[in-house]
Tab-separated table of C-alpha atoms in Angstrom:
chain	number	residue	atom	x	y	z
A	1	MET	CA	-0.050	-0.037	-0.044
A	2	SER	CA	1.392	3.376	-0.981
A	3	TRP	CA	1.915	5.932	1.792
A	4	GLN	CA	-0.560	8.674	2.062
A	5	PRO	CA	-0.325	11.570	4.614
A	6	SER	CA	-3.133	12.361	6.971
A	7	ILE	CA	-5.076	15.562	6.509
A	8	ASP	CA	-3.688	17.192	9.739
A	9	ARG	CA	-0.194	15.877	10.494
A	10	HIS	CA	1.682	19.051	11.278
A	11	TYR	CA	0.776	19.824	14.802
A	12	LEU	CA	3.774	19.007	17.081
A	13	LEU	CA	5.649	21.720	15.069
A	14	LYS	CA	2.757	24.116	14.470
A	15	ARG	CA	4.589	26.871	16.415
A	16	ILE	CA	8.101	25.982	14.974
A	17	PRO	CA	8.511	26.986	11.260
A	18	THR	CA	9.823	24.045	9.394
A	19	PRO	CA	10.222	23.337	5.694
A	20	PRO	CA	8.228	22.907	3.600
A	21	TYR	CA	5.636	24.647	5.883
A	22	GLY	CA	7.833	27.588	6.932
A	23	LYS	CA	11.144	29.154	7.184
A	24	ILE	CA	13.831	28.188	9.606
A	25	SER	CA	14.801	31.851	9.835
A	26	ASP	CA	11.431	32.609	11.479
A	27	ARG	CA	11.941	30.401	14.333
A	28	HIS	CA	11.785	31.985	17.863
A	29	VAL	CA	11.230	30.974	21.462
A	30	VAL	CA	7.290	30.812	22.056
A	31	GLY	CA	6.667	32.652	25.321
A	32	TYR	CA	3.570	32.068	27.501
A	33	ASP	CA	1.386	34.741	25.924
A	34	GLU	CA	2.022	33.545	22.398
A	35	PHE	CA	1.561	29.932	23.451
A	36	VAL	CA	-1.814	30.637	25.061
A	37	GLY	CA	-2.823	32.836	22.043
A	38	THR	CA	-2.171	29.806	19.691
A	39	GLY	CA	-4.353	27.381	21.713
A	40	GLY	CA	-1.748	26.394	24.308
A	41	TYR	CA	-2.951	24.984	27.738
A	42	GLU	CA	-6.404	24.312	26.383
A	43	GLY	CA	-5.636	20.624	26.522
A	44	LEU	CA	-4.527	20.889	30.183
A	45	ARG	CA	-7.787	22.812	31.076
A	46	LYS	CA	-9.885	20.220	29.395
A	47	ALA	CA	-7.980	17.565	31.286
A	48	LEU	CA	-8.583	19.206	34.645
A	49	GLY	CA	-12.294	18.911	33.988
A	50	MET	CA	-11.860	15.199	33.660
A	51	LYS	CA	-11.272	12.409	36.170
A	52	PRO	CA	-7.644	11.258	36.195
A	53	GLU	CA	-8.669	7.800	35.150
A	54	ASP	CA	-10.586	9.308	32.224
A	55	VAL	CA	-7.463	11.139	30.979
A	56	THR	CA	-5.633	7.907	31.179
A	57	GLU	CA	-8.239	6.110	29.197
A	58	GLU	CA	-8.179	8.678	26.535
A	59	VAL	CA	-4.487	8.246	26.173
A	60	LYS	CA	-5.028	4.408	25.942
A	61	THR	CA	-7.665	4.982	23.225
A	62	SER	CA	-5.127	6.896	21.216
A	63	MET	CA	-2.558	4.001	21.440
A	64	LEU	CA	0.151	6.536	21.766
A	65	ARG	CA	3.408	4.583	21.846
A	66	GLY	CA	6.562	6.025	23.513
A	67	ARG	CA	8.601	8.307	21.213
A	68	GLY	CA	11.825	7.775	23.181
A	69	GLY	CA	12.785	4.446	21.371
A	70	ALA	CA	11.077	1.616	22.892
A	71	GLY	CA	7.567	2.391	21.485
A	72	PHE	CA	5.835	1.066	24.488
A	73	PRO	CA	2.071	2.026	24.967
A	74	THR	CA	2.027	5.195	26.982
A	75	GLY	CA	-1.477	4.788	28.612
A	76	LEU	CA	-0.651	1.135	29.497
A	77	LYS	CA	2.471	2.261	31.156
A	78	TRP	CA	0.548	4.682	33.297
A	79	THR	CA	-1.746	1.833	34.660
A	80	PHE	CA	1.225	0.116	36.132
A	81	LEU	CA	1.285	2.620	38.928
A	82	PRO	CA	-0.025	1.246	42.221
A	83	PRO	CA	-3.131	3.161	43.734
A	84	VAL	CA	-2.480	5.887	46.189
A	85	PRO	CA	-2.579	4.432	49.640
A	86	GLU	CA	-6.062	4.733	51.275
A	87	GLY	CA	-6.458	7.677	53.355
A	88	LYS	CA	-3.535	9.421	51.756
A	89	THR	CA	-3.250	12.418	49.446
A	90	PRO	CA	-0.508	12.363	46.629
A	91	GLY	CA	2.599	14.061	47.895
A	92	GLU	CA	1.923	13.275	51.653
A	93	PRO	CA	4.622	11.213	53.341
A	94	GLY	CA	4.126	7.597	52.302
A	95	ALA	CA	2.275	8.747	49.133
A	96	GLU	CA	4.971	10.440	47.134
A	97	ARG	CA	4.820	9.646	43.245
A	98	TYR	CA	7.087	11.196	40.564
A	99	LEU	CA	7.381	11.970	36.888
A	100	ALA	CA	10.744	11.728	35.339
A	101	VAL	CA	11.048	13.341	31.869
A	102	ASN	CA	13.669	11.803	29.689
A	103	ALA	CA	15.238	14.783	27.949
A	104	ASP	CA	18.747	13.156	27.789
A	105	GLU	CA	18.552	12.548	24.010
A	106	SER	CA	22.080	11.189	23.798
A	107	GLU	CA	21.660	8.641	21.091
A	108	PRO	CA	23.920	9.585	18.202
A	109	GLY	CA	22.115	10.974	15.180
A	110	THR	CA	19.147	12.137	17.340
A	111	PHE	CA	18.094	15.773	17.830
A	112	LYS	CA	14.382	15.915	17.697
A	113	ASP	CA	13.572	16.642	21.229
A	114	ARG	CA	16.217	19.471	21.201
A	115	LEU	CA	14.078	21.292	18.586
A	116	LEU	CA	10.915	21.108	20.714
A	117	MET	CA	12.879	22.412	23.797
A	118	ASP	CA	14.596	25.081	21.820
A	119	PHE	CA	11.471	26.855	20.566
A	120	ASP	CA	8.224	25.500	22.114
A	121	PRO	CA	9.001	24.709	25.791
A	122	HIS	CA	5.527	25.394	27.058
A	123	ALA	CA	4.065	22.546	25.072
A	124	LEU	CA	6.244	20.179	27.072
A	125	LEU	CA	5.348	21.840	30.232
A	126	GLU	CA	1.661	21.350	29.363
A	127	GLY	CA	2.198	17.637	28.574
A	128	ILE	CA	3.905	17.284	31.873
A	129	ALA	CA	0.881	18.778	33.862
A	130	ILE	CA	-1.449	16.543	31.971
A	131	CYS	CA	0.476	13.461	32.795
A	132	CYS	CA	0.802	14.473	36.477
A	133	HIS	CA	-3.039	15.013	36.693
A	134	ALA	CA	-3.663	11.728	35.015
A	135	CYS	CA	-1.303	9.747	37.251
A	136	ARG	CA	-1.824	11.811	40.390
A	137	LEU	CA	1.934	12.718	40.591
A	138	THR	CA	2.952	15.753	42.589
A	139	LYS	CA	6.616	16.345	41.390
A	140	ALA	CA	8.143	16.261	37.877
A	141	TYR	CA	11.893	16.244	37.083
A	142	ILE	CA	13.088	17.055	33.600
A	143	PHE	CA	16.427	15.266	33.252
A	144	ILE	CA	18.300	17.114	30.400
A	145	ARG	CA	21.477	16.086	28.986
A	146	GLY	CA	24.479	18.032	30.163
A	147	GLU	CA	25.431	19.301	26.748
A	148	TYR	CA	22.095	21.109	26.275
A	149	HIS	CA	23.076	24.260	27.940
A	150	HIS	CA	20.920	26.609	25.887
A	151	GLN	CA	17.819	24.332	26.082
A	152	ALA	CA	18.136	24.068	29.773
A	153	HIS	CA	18.115	27.784	29.932
A	154	VAL	CA	14.946	28.051	27.738
A	155	LEU	CA	13.080	25.546	29.856
A	156	GLU	CA	14.039	27.355	33.141
A	157	GLU	CA	12.669	30.622	31.715
A	158	ALA	CA	9.501	28.814	30.516
A	159	LEU	CA	9.034	27.298	33.999
A	160	LYS	CA	9.096	30.689	35.612
A	161	GLU	CA	6.385	31.851	33.342
A	162	ALA	CA	4.383	28.649	34.055
A	163	TYR	CA	4.740	29.213	37.812
A	164	GLU	CA	3.683	32.927	37.472
A	165	HIS	CA	0.548	31.862	35.639
A	166	GLY	CA	-0.546	29.127	37.886
A	167	ILE	CA	0.408	26.055	35.860
A	168	PHE	CA	2.664	24.775	38.558
A	169	GLY	CA	3.151	25.604	42.333
A	170	GLU	CA	1.031	26.683	45.136
A	171	ASN	CA	-1.552	28.644	42.923
A	172	CYS	CA	-1.865	25.650	40.478
A	173	LEU	CA	-4.958	25.417	38.242
A	174	GLN	CA	-7.659	23.877	40.367
A	175	LEU	CA	-9.522	20.630	39.663
A	176	SER	CA	-13.233	20.667	40.115
A	177	GLY	CA	-14.329	19.090	43.327
A	178	GLU	CA	-16.624	16.564	41.609
A	179	ASN	CA	-13.614	14.938	39.927
A	180	THR	CA	-11.299	14.860	42.954
A	181	GLY	CA	-13.443	14.839	46.087
A	182	GLY	CA	-12.019	18.174	46.996
A	183	GLU	CA	-8.358	17.008	46.470
A	184	LYS	CA	-6.147	19.898	45.621
A	185	PHE	CA	-4.028	19.652	42.602
A	186	ARG	CA	-0.520	20.857	42.853
A	187	VAL	CA	2.544	19.948	40.822
A	188	ASP	CA	6.041	21.230	41.087
A	189	CYS	CA	8.468	20.910	38.179
A	190	TYR	CA	12.249	21.101	38.135
A	191	VAL	CA	14.975	21.054	35.493
A	192	HIS	CA	17.806	18.605	36.451
A	193	ARG	CA	21.094	18.855	34.432
A	194	GLY	CA	22.886	15.746	33.620
A	195	ALA	CA	26.670	15.315	33.370
A	196	GLY	CA	26.875	14.076	29.825
A	197	ALA	CA	26.604	10.338	29.840
A	198	TYR	CA	24.875	8.198	27.159
A	199	ILE	CA	23.877	5.528	29.650
A	200	CYS	CA	21.612	8.086	31.556
A	201	GLY	CA	19.205	7.866	28.727
A	202	GLU	CA	18.414	4.364	30.103
A	203	GLU	CA	15.433	4.957	32.390
A	204	THR	CA	16.930	3.428	35.563
A	205	GLY	CA	20.346	4.990	34.929
A	206	LEU	CA	18.430	8.238	34.643
A	207	LEU	CA	16.850	7.741	38.074
A	208	GLU	CA	20.191	6.901	39.587
A	209	ALA	CA	21.541	10.167	38.162
A	210	LEU	CA	18.528	12.144	39.446
A	211	GLU	CA	19.293	10.852	42.943
A	212	GLY	CA	22.886	12.121	42.681
A	213	LYS	CA	24.569	8.760	42.081
A	214	ARG	CA	26.596	7.393	39.212
A	215	GLY	CA	24.456	6.574	36.350
A	216	TRP	CA	24.305	2.880	36.623
A	217	PRO	CA	21.235	1.051	35.371
A	218	ARG	CA	19.314	-0.868	37.969
A	219	ILE	CA	18.466	-4.624	37.942
A	220	LYS	CA	14.711	-4.931	37.016
A	221	PRO	CA	12.331	-5.863	38.748
A	222	PRO	CA	11.354	-3.959	40.619
A	223	PHE	CA	10.266	-1.658	37.802
A	224	PRO	CA	10.135	2.170	38.045
A	225	ALA	CA	6.291	2.274	38.221
A	226	LEU	CA	6.525	0.301	41.419
A	227	LYS	CA	9.852	1.464	42.794
A	228	GLY	CA	11.456	4.309	41.008
A	229	LEU	CA	12.838	7.628	41.971
A	230	PHE	CA	13.825	7.608	45.590
A	231	GLY	CA	12.208	4.221	45.959
A	232	LYS	CA	8.709	5.623	45.132
A	233	PRO	CA	6.281	4.992	42.206
A	234	THR	CA	7.594	6.769	39.086
A	235	ILE	CA	6.461	7.312	35.445
A	236	ILE	CA	9.194	8.015	33.017
A	237	ASN	CA	8.326	9.582	29.641
A	238	ASN	CA	10.167	10.996	26.733
A	239	VAL	CA	9.822	14.716	25.770
A	240	GLU	CA	8.080	14.078	22.415
A	241	THR	CA	5.629	11.481	24.032
A	242	LEU	CA	4.434	14.234	26.543
A	243	GLN	CA	4.195	16.830	23.881
A	244	HIS	CA	1.630	14.636	22.139
A	245	LEU	CA	-0.742	14.706	25.176
A	246	PRO	CA	-2.345	18.196	24.805
A	247	ASP	CA	-3.668	17.496	21.351
A	248	ILE	CA	-4.769	14.012	22.188
A	249	ILE	CA	-6.810	15.322	25.128
A	250	GLN	CA	-8.160	18.373	23.194
A	251	HIS	CA	-9.150	16.371	20.034
A	252	GLY	CA	-9.656	12.904	21.515
A	253	GLY	CA	-7.906	9.621	21.285
A	254	GLU	CA	-9.865	8.380	18.187
A	255	TRP	CA	-8.712	11.600	16.381
A	256	PHE	CA	-5.070	10.394	17.017
A	257	THR	CA	-5.823	7.040	15.453
A	258	LYS	CA	-6.650	8.662	12.082
A	259	GLN	CA	-2.889	9.512	11.690
A	260	GLY	CA	-0.085	6.954	11.158
A	261	CYS	CA	-0.655	3.439	10.033
A	262	GLU	CA	-1.781	-0.012	11.012
A	263	SER	CA	0.609	-2.855	11.521
A	264	THR	CA	1.330	-4.917	8.516
A	265	VAL	CA	2.858	-7.889	10.566
A	266	GLY	CA	0.200	-8.483	13.103
A	267	GLY	CA	1.506	-6.234	15.810
A	268	PRO	CA	0.281	-3.057	17.600
A	269	PRO	CA	-0.460	-0.141	15.194
A	270	SER	CA	1.845	2.834	14.680
A	271	TYR	CA	-0.673	5.659	15.149
A	272	GLY	CA	0.053	9.347	15.116
A	273	THR	CA	2.863	11.580	13.775
A	274	LYS	CA	6.540	11.264	14.633
A	275	LEU	CA	9.436	13.774	14.604
A	276	MET	CA	12.136	12.510	12.292
A	277	GLY	CA	15.619	14.184	12.390
A	278	VAL	CA	17.311	13.477	9.082
A	279	SER	CA	21.124	13.832	8.834
A	280	GLY	CA	24.023	12.603	6.719
A	281	HIS	CA	24.450	12.620	2.957
A	282	VAL	CA	21.253	14.582	1.988
A	283	ASN	CA	20.907	18.061	0.461
A	284	GLU	CA	18.664	19.418	3.127
A	285	PRO	CA	18.892	17.853	6.563
A	286	GLY	CA	16.574	18.739	9.344
A	287	VAL	CA	13.667	17.820	11.690
A	288	PHE	CA	10.356	17.011	10.021
A	289	GLU	CA	7.036	15.746	11.260
A	290	PHE	CA	5.502	12.805	9.351
A	291	ASP	CA	2.874	10.211	9.769
A	292	LEU	CA	4.308	6.896	10.924
A	293	GLY	CA	4.655	4.632	7.982
A	294	ILE	CA	6.321	7.076	5.520
A	295	PRO	CA	8.954	5.322	3.319
A	296	LEU	CA	12.482	6.450	3.905
A	297	ARG	CA	12.834	7.098	0.100
A	298	THR	CA	10.047	9.642	0.317
A	299	ILE	CA	11.608	11.515	3.250
A	300	VAL	CA	14.847	11.774	1.457
A	301	GLU	CA	13.687	12.578	-1.993
A	302	ASP	CA	10.575	14.705	-1.305
A	303	TYR	CA	11.645	16.714	1.758
A	304	CYS	CA	15.434	16.486	2.058
A	305	GLY	CA	16.186	17.434	-1.535
A	306	GLY	CA	17.547	13.986	-2.487
A	307	MET	CA	20.963	12.461	-1.968
A	308	ARG	CA	23.858	14.916	-1.821
A	309	ASN	CA	25.743	15.498	-5.098
A	310	GLY	CA	23.472	13.110	-6.866
A	311	LYS	CA	25.019	10.060	-5.485
A	312	LYS	CA	23.347	6.741	-4.829
A	313	PHE	CA	21.804	5.720	-1.651
A	314	LYS	CA	23.932	3.063	0.228
A	315	GLY	CA	22.186	2.654	3.523
A	316	ALA	CA	20.710	4.561	6.621
A	317	ILE	CA	20.775	4.168	10.296
A	318	ALA	CA	17.007	4.480	10.814
A	319	GLY	CA	16.651	5.503	14.409
A	320	GLY	CA	19.900	6.130	16.304
A	321	VAL	CA	22.991	4.009	16.002
A	322	SER	CA	21.832	1.325	18.419
A	323	MET	CA	19.010	0.269	16.087
A	324	GLY	CA	21.245	-0.981	13.419
A	325	ILE	CA	21.366	-0.208	9.604
A	326	LEU	CA	19.046	-0.421	6.688
A	327	GLY	CA	20.870	-1.940	3.731
A	328	PRO	CA	21.105	-0.673	-0.006
A	329	ASP	CA	18.063	-2.654	-0.941
A	330	GLN	CA	15.927	-1.277	1.884
A	331	TYR	CA	15.447	2.231	0.670
A	332	GLU	CA	11.661	1.723	0.618
A	333	ALA	CA	11.571	0.785	4.299
A	334	GLU	CA	8.524	2.234	6.070
A	335	MET	CA	9.366	4.326	9.122
A	336	ASP	CA	7.057	2.692	11.666
A	337	PHE	CA	7.273	0.414	14.640
A	338	ASP	CA	7.139	-2.725	12.441
A	339	ILE	CA	10.582	-1.824	10.864
A	340	GLY	CA	12.469	-4.094	13.095
A	341	ARG	CA	10.617	-7.320	12.200
A	342	LYS	CA	10.441	-6.397	8.600
A	343	TYR	CA	13.981	-5.177	7.908
A	344	ASN	CA	16.111	-7.003	10.241
A	345	VAL	CA	16.993	-4.047	12.665
A	346	LEU	CA	16.464	-3.702	16.341
A	347	GLY	CA	13.579	-1.270	15.951
A	348	LEU	CA	12.358	2.158	14.977
A	349	GLY	CA	14.203	3.848	17.899
A	350	THR	CA	14.146	7.543	17.787
A	351	ALA	CA	13.237	7.573	14.024
A	352	CYS	CA	16.097	9.904	13.111
A	353	PRO	CA	17.739	8.444	9.958
A	354	THR	CA	21.384	9.009	9.222
A	355	VAL	CA	21.754	8.485	5.441
A	356	PHE	CA	24.908	7.169	3.723
A	357	ASP	CA	25.925	7.587	0.107
A	358	GLU	CA	27.730	5.152	-2.163
A	359	ASP	CA	31.108	6.448	-1.160
A	360	THR	CA	30.751	5.656	2.562
A	361	ASP	CA	33.189	3.281	4.084
A	362	MET	CA	30.937	0.988	6.069
A	363	VAL	CA	34.052	-0.590	7.861
A	364	ALA	CA	34.975	2.966	9.183
A	365	VAL	CA	31.374	3.440	10.190
A	366	ALA	CA	31.329	0.191	12.160
A	367	ARG	CA	34.674	1.074	13.821
A	368	ASN	CA	33.381	4.495	14.896
A	369	ILE	CA	30.214	3.004	16.300
A	370	ALA	CA	32.185	0.506	18.133
A	371	ARG	CA	34.403	3.201	19.620
A	372	PHE	CA	31.254	5.029	20.861
A	373	PHE	CA	29.882	2.108	22.718
A	374	LYS	CA	33.267	1.205	24.321
A	375	HIS	CA	33.485	4.718	25.437
A	376	GLU	CA	29.886	4.949	26.933
A	377	SER	CA	29.576	1.604	28.587
A	378	CYS	CA	29.059	2.234	32.313
A	379	GLY	CA	31.269	-0.937	33.054
A	380	GLN	CA	28.866	-2.500	35.581
A	381	CYS	CA	28.329	-5.639	33.547
A	382	THR	CA	31.409	-7.684	32.406
A	383	PRO	CA	30.105	-8.863	29.048
A	384	CYS	CA	29.453	-5.187	28.024
A	385	ARG	CA	32.574	-3.724	29.600
A	386	GLU	CA	34.881	-6.244	28.128
A	387	GLY	CA	32.847	-7.171	24.953
A	388	SER	CA	32.667	-3.554	23.872
A	389	GLY	CA	36.448	-3.253	24.130
A	390	TRP	CA	37.118	-6.489	22.183
A	391	LEU	CA	34.612	-5.346	19.482
A	392	TYR	CA	36.413	-2.050	19.086
A	393	GLN	CA	39.813	-3.704	18.895
A	394	LEU	CA	38.468	-6.087	16.136
A	395	MET	CA	36.947	-3.310	14.093
A	396	CYS	CA	40.240	-1.420	14.358
A	397	ARG	CA	42.116	-4.516	13.267
A	398	ILE	CA	39.817	-4.996	10.310
A	399	GLU	CA	40.001	-1.370	9.179
A	400	GLU	CA	43.715	-1.487	9.162
A	401	GLY	CA	43.883	-4.746	7.311
A	402	ASP	CA	45.565	-6.699	10.048
A	403	ALA	CA	42.715	-9.085	10.407
A	404	THR	CA	41.756	-12.466	9.113
A	405	THR	CA	38.348	-14.044	8.122
A	406	LYS	CA	38.370	-15.571	11.593
A	407	ASP	CA	38.201	-12.218	13.105
A	408	LEU	CA	34.859	-11.532	11.183
A	409	ASP	CA	33.411	-14.638	12.771
A	410	LEU	CA	34.801	-13.785	16.270
A	411	ALA	CA	33.294	-10.278	16.039
A	412	LEU	CA	29.809	-11.581	15.388
A	413	GLU	CA	30.224	-14.285	18.109
A	414	VAL	CA	31.291	-11.710	20.623
A	415	GLY	CA	28.312	-9.412	19.679
A	416	THR	CA	25.672	-11.974	19.991
A	417	SER	CA	26.869	-13.101	23.367
A	418	MET	CA	26.413	-9.780	25.051
A	419	GLY	CA	23.285	-7.862	25.849
A	420	SER	CA	20.056	-7.991	27.901
A	421	MET	CA	18.300	-10.152	25.213
A	422	PRO	CA	20.801	-13.087	25.621
A	423	GLY	CA	20.368	-12.278	29.318
A	424	THR	CA	23.960	-11.334	30.135
A	425	THR	CA	23.609	-7.523	30.917
A	426	ILE	CA	21.285	-5.378	32.971
A	427	CYS	CA	20.516	-2.831	30.283
A	428	GLY	CA	20.406	-2.677	26.500
A	429	LEU	CA	23.566	-0.788	25.673
A	430	ALA	CA	25.277	-3.985	24.709
A	431	ASP	CA	22.298	-5.032	22.498
A	432	GLY	CA	22.769	-1.589	20.697
A	433	ASN	CA	26.384	-2.323	20.245
A	434	ASN	CA	25.633	-5.765	19.003
A	435	TRP	CA	22.865	-4.841	16.511
A	436	ALA	CA	24.723	-1.953	15.093
A	437	LEU	CA	27.827	-3.937	14.307
A	438	ARG	CA	26.060	-7.122	13.411
A	439	THR	CA	23.749	-5.480	10.913
A	440	ILE	CA	26.579	-3.494	9.223
A	441	MET	CA	28.741	-6.610	8.975
A	442	ASN	CA	25.959	-8.811	7.633
A	443	LYS	CA	24.625	-6.287	5.146
A	444	TYR	CA	27.928	-5.211	3.932
A	445	ARG	CA	29.835	-8.393	4.185
A	446	ASP	CA	31.800	-7.954	0.964
A	447	GLU	CA	33.337	-4.752	2.199
A	448	PHE	CA	34.658	-6.430	5.352
A	449	GLU	CA	36.006	-9.518	3.522
A	450	THR	CA	38.009	-7.363	1.137
A	451	ARG	CA	39.812	-5.929	4.249
A	452	VAL	CA	40.880	-9.138	5.767
A	453	ARG	CA	43.299	-11.976	4.916
A	454	PRO	CA	41.953	-15.520	4.489
A	455	ALA	CA	42.520	-17.703	7.504
A	456	HIS	CA	44.166	-20.927	6.348
A	457	VAL	CA	44.015	-23.867	8.950
A	458	PRO	CA	45.819	-26.949	7.597
A	459	VAL	CA	43.830	-30.173	8.058
A	460	THR	CA	45.576	-33.445	8.274
A	461	VAL	CA	44.075	-37.038	8.642
A	462	SER	CA	45.816	-39.421	10.933
A	463	ILE	CA	45.151	-43.060	11.550
A	464	GLY	CA	46.292	-44.290	15.099
A	465	ALA	CA	47.702	-42.347	17.937
A	466	MET	CA	51.278	-42.010	16.613
A	467	ALA	CA	50.528	-41.655	12.880
A	468	LYS	CA	51.826	-38.541	11.124
A	469	GLY	CA	49.766	-36.655	8.386
């Protein structure tokens, strides 16, 4: 089935001029007054007139899947929270519950959340407030990566405006008594700067960093919804995921399902729009908003001005380096949550494709990716700590021409033996390392074979213990 855009698919970026709908030079930070004047906080006001469980049900109806990489259904995740203890009000001692916003965005090739925080910070704050109401949370922490200096400043300024206008804090917008039994709604929101570590993008590593500890992922279970930040129930959502909430509440969950696409392999659907940051060898890179299901070729040729210098397409990392690579015969790959099962990659991830042209040295790409994962491994799990180093050494040896064909097999063996999917590590960093290198080596095997020497092992046949061949 050919891809067809929905009628209204440009709403996450409706205040951020983006080609072909606007000029990049017209971008500016949207303040509180402009945000409200363009429909901002209407979704929150509607949500506050609904019971928390009804807001959650609307999000479940939309089938919004997490936009941070895993694609887990957002509304379903919210239902994993335990109920507030009887006789307690959220926020009281013994009834603390938190929202942790993952704004770390440290996956190489990913820069979509940065655009949202750069220019439309109040849309994120509105999504945070809606989530806190739906899940009865009283404190939200925006964990933003250490390198996002400007974005942190923009969020801090927006938070000041939000507090001044009663979005957060003591003078928070009030819920109607019939929906809460007189319970007062108050949410406090904070920006927490990270120190610049890839592993803190993993949700439990993020929680450790929020608590002021080294960003080491935790063993699960218990899962964050039961025992998260400071040992209390915690919801962790990505920036883009939360920014979808105001429109879902304002227009309804059914409206959201009119965008995106159904699954073609019998899995959950890929509804809604998705921000896709395109980089690499294209003429016009940038962040765009598309319905899920758009073919990669359409993105490159219709929105990015085609391949740079008229060269041929060779491959693309579809959603951050840990997702693996699409080969030269997968230019038509549909950018939806089925991509992993259909094209032998780990998944859609952040849906930010890095495009490579025909002159790209894929051995060098593999070596560079191996270097990154070796550097960013937290070192907590031996298979990842040691395996990432071995893979980097093997990739360097292959690139320099000092390897044999046995080293190709050894690299694949090492990769497939490390990661949370084979059950050898706590988090998925090793899986990302494995999928990135394995898909490159398998889909560009000829390039690797031309860089190595054949491994000749003489075989002799003997008869008897003392016979000589």
